[in-house]
Amino acid sequence: MKIDVRVVPQGRSELKQELPLEEFKDALPPFSEKISACAQIDKMGETIVVSAHFKGAFEMQCSRCLEDYSVDVSGDVRVILKEEYGKFGPSPDDESGTDFFYDVNHEVVDISSAVYDEIMIALPLKPLCSDDCKGIELSKSGISFESGDSVSSDDKEEPIDPRWEALKKFKK
């Protein structure tokens, strides 16, 4: 989300944008719906407080059945921008209470990195297409992950590679 501080009026204003997040495309799953944001901006002198709500959707793969599905993501981010001569971009420390700096030479502030951080927190670590997803059915291996039962129709043992013959001793 890019904020042009030259056009932000004193007091409260609103800004709606679609977030391209181009510099983070390699780190994010593919988009199934663009990320959009609506921000409330409060400017008080040299300080600007941005409270934004974002939403969108990503194509992810279920960690159980490996099917692709769409994951809706939304969240809130709050950042503080402050004008300080000679400083521009993200704040190098958290102690100042300022998230981003701007000056007269750099009046467009890109807070996409803060939105990216919140998106990464909102994405599921173990994506599931549904809570009751039973997983992959592997009938070739003789095990069905959906039922947990053997799906082998015959009781014959398959021939074992002679190189593994020595491991039969450990079975007893």
PDB file of C-alpha atoms in Angstrom:
ATOM      1  CA  MET A   1       0.000   0.000   0.000  1.00  0.00           C
ATOM      2  CA  LYS A   2       1.532   3.264  -1.105  1.00  0.00           C
ATOM      3  CA  ILE A   3       0.662   6.472   0.691  1.00  0.00           C
ATOM      4  CA  ASP A   4       1.479   9.816  -0.890  1.00  0.00           C
ATOM      5  CA  VAL A   5       1.916  11.994   2.189  1.00  0.00           C
ATOM      6  CA  ARG A   6       1.678  15.187   0.070  1.00  0.00           C
ATOM      7  CA  VAL A   7      -2.050  14.589  -0.562  1.00  0.00           C
ATOM      8  CA  VAL A   8      -3.019  13.339   2.913  1.00  0.00           C
ATOM      9  CA  PRO A   9      -5.051  16.131   4.548  1.00  0.00           C
ATOM     10  CA  GLN A  10      -4.835  17.047   8.225  1.00  0.00           C
ATOM     11  CA  GLY A  11      -7.389  15.116  10.269  1.00  0.00           C
ATOM     12  CA  ARG A  12      -9.094  11.895   9.163  1.00  0.00           C
ATOM     13  CA  SER A  13      -9.290  10.588   5.613  1.00  0.00           C
ATOM     14  CA  GLU A  14      -9.863   7.277   3.871  1.00  0.00           C
ATOM     15  CA  LEU A  15      -7.881   5.459   1.188  1.00  0.00           C
ATOM     16  CA  LYS A  16      -8.872   2.349  -0.783  1.00  0.00           C
ATOM     17  CA  GLN A  17      -6.312   0.485  -2.886  1.00  0.00           C
ATOM     18  CA  GLU A  18      -5.628  -2.812  -4.555  1.00  0.00           C
ATOM     19  CA  LEU A  19      -2.282  -4.110  -3.334  1.00  0.00           C
ATOM     20  CA  PRO A  20      -0.068  -5.586  -6.048  1.00  0.00           C
ATOM     21  CA  LEU A  21       2.572  -6.894  -3.577  1.00  0.00           C
ATOM     22  CA  GLU A  22       4.888  -7.469  -6.543  1.00  0.00           C
ATOM     23  CA  GLU A  23       8.076  -7.640  -4.493  1.00  0.00           C
ATOM     24  CA  PHE A  24       6.598 -10.461  -2.369  1.00  0.00           C
ATOM     25  CA  LYS A  25       5.134 -12.638  -5.159  1.00  0.00           C
ATOM     26  CA  ASP A  26       7.873 -15.267  -4.802  1.00  0.00           C
ATOM     27  CA  ALA A  27       7.193 -15.659  -1.072  1.00  0.00           C
ATOM     28  CA  LEU A  28       3.378 -15.814  -1.343  1.00  0.00           C
ATOM     29  CA  PRO A  29       1.116 -18.506  -2.783  1.00  0.00           C
ATOM     30  CA  PRO A  30      -0.646 -17.599  -6.074  1.00  0.00           C
ATOM     31  CA  PHE A  31      -3.511 -15.105  -5.786  1.00  0.00           C
ATOM     32  CA  SER A  32      -7.033 -16.322  -6.505  1.00  0.00           C
ATOM     33  CA  GLU A  33      -8.373 -12.864  -5.619  1.00  0.00           C
ATOM     34  CA  LYS A  34      -6.314  -9.664  -5.488  1.00  0.00           C
ATOM     35  CA  ILE A  35      -5.565  -8.205  -2.081  1.00  0.00           C
ATOM     36  CA  SER A  36      -7.468  -5.005  -1.465  1.00  0.00           C
ATOM     37  CA  ALA A  37      -7.178  -2.636   1.463  1.00  0.00           C
ATOM     38  CA  CYS A  38      -9.272   0.101   3.006  1.00  0.00           C
ATOM     39  CA  ALA A  39      -7.351   2.439   5.301  1.00  0.00           C
ATOM     40  CA  GLN A  40      -8.361   5.093   7.794  1.00  0.00           C
ATOM     41  CA  ILE A  41      -5.638   7.737   7.867  1.00  0.00           C
ATOM     42  CA  ASP A  42      -5.226  10.208  10.703  1.00  0.00           C
ATOM     43  CA  LYS A  43      -2.708  13.006  10.134  1.00  0.00           C
ATOM     44  CA  MET A  44      -1.643  15.136  13.083  1.00  0.00           C
ATOM     45  CA  GLY A  45       1.191  17.469  12.118  1.00  0.00           C
ATOM     46  CA  GLU A  46       4.180  15.391  11.033  1.00  0.00           C
ATOM     47  CA  THR A  47       2.723  12.101  12.270  1.00  0.00           C
ATOM     48  CA  ILE A  48       0.377   9.915  10.224  1.00  0.00           C
ATOM     49  CA  VAL A  49      -1.419   6.905  11.725  1.00  0.00           C
ATOM     50  CA  VAL A  50      -2.685   4.352   9.191  1.00  0.00           C
ATOM     51  CA  SER A  51      -5.209   1.715  10.261  1.00  0.00           C
ATOM     52  CA  ALA A  52      -5.897  -0.590   7.321  1.00  0.00           C
ATOM     53  CA  HIS A  53      -8.084  -3.635   6.795  1.00  0.00           C
ATOM     54  CA  PHE A  54      -7.047  -5.971   3.966  1.00  0.00           C
ATOM     55  CA  LYS A  55      -8.740  -8.948   2.348  1.00  0.00           C
ATOM     56  CA  GLY A  56      -8.109 -11.289  -0.544  1.00  0.00           C
ATOM     57  CA  ALA A  57      -7.675 -14.955  -1.410  1.00  0.00           C
ATOM     58  CA  PHE A  58      -4.845 -17.313  -2.270  1.00  0.00           C
ATOM     59  CA  GLU A  59      -4.665 -20.661  -4.057  1.00  0.00           C
ATOM     60  CA  MET A  60      -3.224 -23.198  -1.640  1.00  0.00           C
ATOM     61  CA  GLN A  61      -2.783 -26.947  -1.566  1.00  0.00           C
ATOM     62  CA  CYS A  62      -4.475 -29.031   1.117  1.00  0.00           C
ATOM     63  CA  SER A  63      -1.812 -30.684   3.263  1.00  0.00           C
ATOM     64  CA  ARG A  64      -3.873 -33.894   3.546  1.00  0.00           C
ATOM     65  CA  CYS A  65      -5.402 -34.559   0.106  1.00  0.00           C
ATOM     66  CA  LEU A  66      -3.086 -32.288  -1.953  1.00  0.00           C
ATOM     67  CA  GLU A  67      -6.045 -30.726  -3.795  1.00  0.00           C
ATOM     68  CA  ASP A  68      -5.865 -27.024  -4.679  1.00  0.00           C
ATOM     69  CA  TYR A  69      -8.427 -24.750  -3.041  1.00  0.00           C
ATOM     70  CA  SER A  70      -8.958 -21.068  -2.334  1.00  0.00           C
ATOM     71  CA  VAL A  71      -8.133 -19.603   1.100  1.00  0.00           C
ATOM     72  CA  ASP A  72      -9.727 -16.296   2.099  1.00  0.00           C
ATOM     73  CA  VAL A  73      -7.362 -14.064   4.043  1.00  0.00           C
ATOM     74  CA  SER A  74      -8.145 -10.871   5.899  1.00  0.00           C
ATOM     75  CA  GLY A  75      -6.615  -8.861   8.679  1.00  0.00           C
ATOM     76  CA  ASP A  76      -5.758  -5.493  10.088  1.00  0.00           C
ATOM     77  CA  VAL A  77      -2.530  -3.548  10.165  1.00  0.00           C
ATOM     78  CA  ARG A  78      -1.702  -0.335  12.004  1.00  0.00           C
ATOM     79  CA  VAL A  79       1.419   1.679  11.240  1.00  0.00           C
ATOM     80  CA  ILE A  80       2.771   5.061  12.260  1.00  0.00           C
ATOM     81  CA  LEU A  81       4.530   7.274   9.726  1.00  0.00           C
ATOM     82  CA  LYS A  82       6.633  10.209  10.833  1.00  0.00           C
ATOM     83  CA  GLU A  83       8.413  12.954   8.948  1.00  0.00           C
ATOM     84  CA  GLU A  84      12.080  13.159   9.826  1.00  0.00           C
ATOM     85  CA  TYR A  85      14.716  14.799   7.671  1.00  0.00           C
ATOM     86  CA  GLY A  86      17.224  12.345   6.180  1.00  0.00           C
ATOM     87  CA  LYS A  87      15.233   9.236   7.075  1.00  0.00           C
ATOM     88  CA  PHE A  88      13.083   7.256   4.681  1.00  0.00           C
ATOM     89  CA  GLY A  89      11.472   3.808   4.757  1.00  0.00           C
ATOM     90  CA  PRO A  90      10.983   1.294   7.537  1.00  0.00           C
ATOM     91  CA  SER A  91      12.180   2.225  10.999  1.00  0.00           C
ATOM     92  CA  PRO A  92      15.404   0.422  11.920  1.00  0.00           C
ATOM     93  CA  ASP A  93      14.317  -0.056  15.551  1.00  0.00           C
ATOM     94  CA  ASP A  94      11.088  -0.612  17.462  1.00  0.00           C
ATOM     95  CA  GLU A  95      11.955   1.767  20.290  1.00  0.00           C
ATOM     96  CA  SER A  96      11.035   4.968  18.438  1.00  0.00           C
ATOM     97  CA  GLY A  97       7.332   4.064  18.191  1.00  0.00           C
ATOM     98  CA  THR A  98       7.482   4.863  14.467  1.00  0.00           C
ATOM     99  CA  ASP A  99       7.119   2.169  11.820  1.00  0.00           C
ATOM    100  CA  PHE A 100       8.067   4.199   8.706  1.00  0.00           C
ATOM    101  CA  PHE A 101       9.812   7.506   8.051  1.00  0.00           C
ATOM    102  CA  TYR A 102       9.416   9.998   5.213  1.00  0.00           C
ATOM    103  CA  ASP A 103      10.962  13.347   4.293  1.00  0.00           C
ATOM    104  CA  VAL A 104      10.580  16.052   1.627  1.00  0.00           C
ATOM    105  CA  ASN A 105      12.686  14.040  -0.845  1.00  0.00           C
ATOM    106  CA  HIS A 106      10.673  10.818  -0.342  1.00  0.00           C
ATOM    107  CA  GLU A 107       6.998  11.646   0.056  1.00  0.00           C
ATOM    108  CA  VAL A 108       5.485   8.339  -1.106  1.00  0.00           C
ATOM    109  CA  VAL A 109       5.689   5.708   1.626  1.00  0.00           C
ATOM    110  CA  ASP A 110       5.183   2.035   0.759  1.00  0.00           C
ATOM    111  CA  ILE A 111       3.819   0.114   3.756  1.00  0.00           C
ATOM    112  CA  SER A 112       3.459  -3.143   1.785  1.00  0.00           C
ATOM    113  CA  SER A 113       6.044  -4.873   3.973  1.00  0.00           C
ATOM    114  CA  ALA A 114       3.803  -4.382   7.025  1.00  0.00           C
ATOM    115  CA  VAL A 115       0.797  -5.756   5.109  1.00  0.00           C
ATOM    116  CA  TYR A 116       2.916  -8.696   3.908  1.00  0.00           C
ATOM    117  CA  ASP A 117       3.848  -9.537   7.510  1.00  0.00           C
ATOM    118  CA  GLU A 118       0.178  -9.605   8.506  1.00  0.00           C
ATOM    119  CA  ILE A 119      -0.748 -11.743   5.476  1.00  0.00           C
ATOM    120  CA  MET A 120       1.916 -14.290   6.429  1.00  0.00           C
ATOM    121  CA  ILE A 121       0.480 -14.445   9.947  1.00  0.00           C
ATOM    122  CA  ALA A 122      -3.060 -14.872   8.564  1.00  0.00           C
ATOM    123  CA  LEU A 123      -2.160 -17.724   6.173  1.00  0.00           C
ATOM    124  CA  PRO A 124      -2.663 -21.194   7.656  1.00  0.00           C
ATOM    125  CA  LEU A 125       0.502 -23.135   8.497  1.00  0.00           C
ATOM    126  CA  LYS A 126      -1.190 -26.434   7.619  1.00  0.00           C
ATOM    127  CA  PRO A 127      -3.830 -25.611   5.002  1.00  0.00           C
ATOM    128  CA  LEU A 128      -6.848 -27.937   4.923  1.00  0.00           C
ATOM    129  CA  CYS A 129      -9.568 -27.863   2.259  1.00  0.00           C
ATOM    130  CA  SER A 130     -12.064 -28.820   4.990  1.00  0.00           C
ATOM    131  CA  ASP A 131     -11.909 -29.868   8.641  1.00  0.00           C
ATOM    132  CA  ASP A 132     -13.115 -33.358   7.780  1.00  0.00           C
ATOM    133  CA  CYS A 133     -10.670 -33.943   4.892  1.00  0.00           C
ATOM    134  CA  LYS A 134      -9.652 -37.597   5.073  1.00  0.00           C
ATOM    135  CA  GLY A 135      -6.562 -37.301   2.917  1.00  0.00           C
ATOM    136  CA  ILE A 136      -5.216 -39.220  -0.045  1.00  0.00           C
ATOM    137  CA  GLU A 137      -6.521 -42.639  -0.985  1.00  0.00           C
ATOM    138  CA  LEU A 138      -3.555 -44.727  -1.969  1.00  0.00           C
ATOM    139  CA  SER A 139      -5.075 -47.968  -3.193  1.00  0.00           C
ATOM    140  CA  LYS A 140      -1.870 -48.962  -4.992  1.00  0.00           C
ATOM    141  CA  SER A 141       0.011 -49.299  -1.715  1.00  0.00           C
ATOM    142  CA  GLY A 142      -2.751 -51.358  -0.130  1.00  0.00           C
ATOM    143  CA  ILE A 143      -3.659 -48.697   2.439  1.00  0.00           C
ATOM    144  CA  SER A 144      -6.582 -46.328   2.247  1.00  0.00           C
ATOM    145  CA  PHE A 145      -5.957 -43.178   4.279  1.00  0.00           C
ATOM    146  CA  GLU A 146      -9.647 -42.393   4.124  1.00  0.00           C
ATOM    147  CA  SER A 147     -10.745 -45.557   5.947  1.00  0.00           C
ATOM    148  CA  GLY A 148      -7.451 -46.738   7.428  1.00  0.00           C
ATOM    149  CA  ASP A 149      -8.204 -50.287   6.242  1.00  0.00           C
ATOM    150  CA  SER A 150      -6.229 -52.468   3.926  1.00  0.00           C
ATOM    151  CA  VAL A 151      -7.654 -52.442   0.411  1.00  0.00           C
ATOM    152  CA  SER A 152      -5.624 -55.406  -0.843  1.00  0.00           C
ATOM    153  CA  SER A 153      -7.941 -58.051  -2.287  1.00  0.00           C
ATOM    154  CA  ASP A 154      -5.505 -60.956  -2.160  1.00  0.00           C
ATOM    155  CA  ASP A 155      -3.534 -62.313   0.759  1.00  0.00           C
ATOM    156  CA  LYS A 156      -0.488 -63.232  -1.311  1.00  0.00           C
ATOM    157  CA  GLU A 157       2.768 -61.657  -0.280  1.00  0.00           C
ATOM    158  CA  GLU A 158       4.589 -59.867  -3.039  1.00  0.00           C
ATOM    159  CA  PRO A 159       8.124 -61.060  -3.743  1.00  0.00           C
ATOM    160  CA  ILE A 160      10.748 -59.200  -1.743  1.00  0.00           C
ATOM    161  CA  ASP A 161      13.879 -57.847  -3.310  1.00  0.00           C
ATOM    162  CA  PRO A 162      16.718 -60.227  -2.319  1.00  0.00           C
ATOM    163  CA  ARG A 163      18.778 -57.273  -1.074  1.00  0.00           C
ATOM    164  CA  TRP A 164      16.209 -56.782   1.711  1.00  0.00           C
ATOM    165  CA  GLU A 165      16.131 -60.489   2.673  1.00  0.00           C
ATOM    166  CA  ALA A 166      18.459 -59.899   5.643  1.00  0.00           C
ATOM    167  CA  LEU A 167      15.914 -57.587   7.269  1.00  0.00           C
ATOM    168  CA  LYS A 168      13.467 -60.511   7.700  1.00  0.00           C
ATOM    169  CA  LYS A 169      15.636 -61.662  10.623  1.00  0.00           C
ATOM    170  CA  PHE A 170      14.718 -58.526  12.564  1.00  0.00           C
ATOM    171  CA  LYS A 171      10.999 -59.185  12.123  1.00  0.00           C
ATOM    172  CA  LYS A 172      11.106 -62.070  14.647  1.00  0.00           C
TER     173      LYS A 172
END
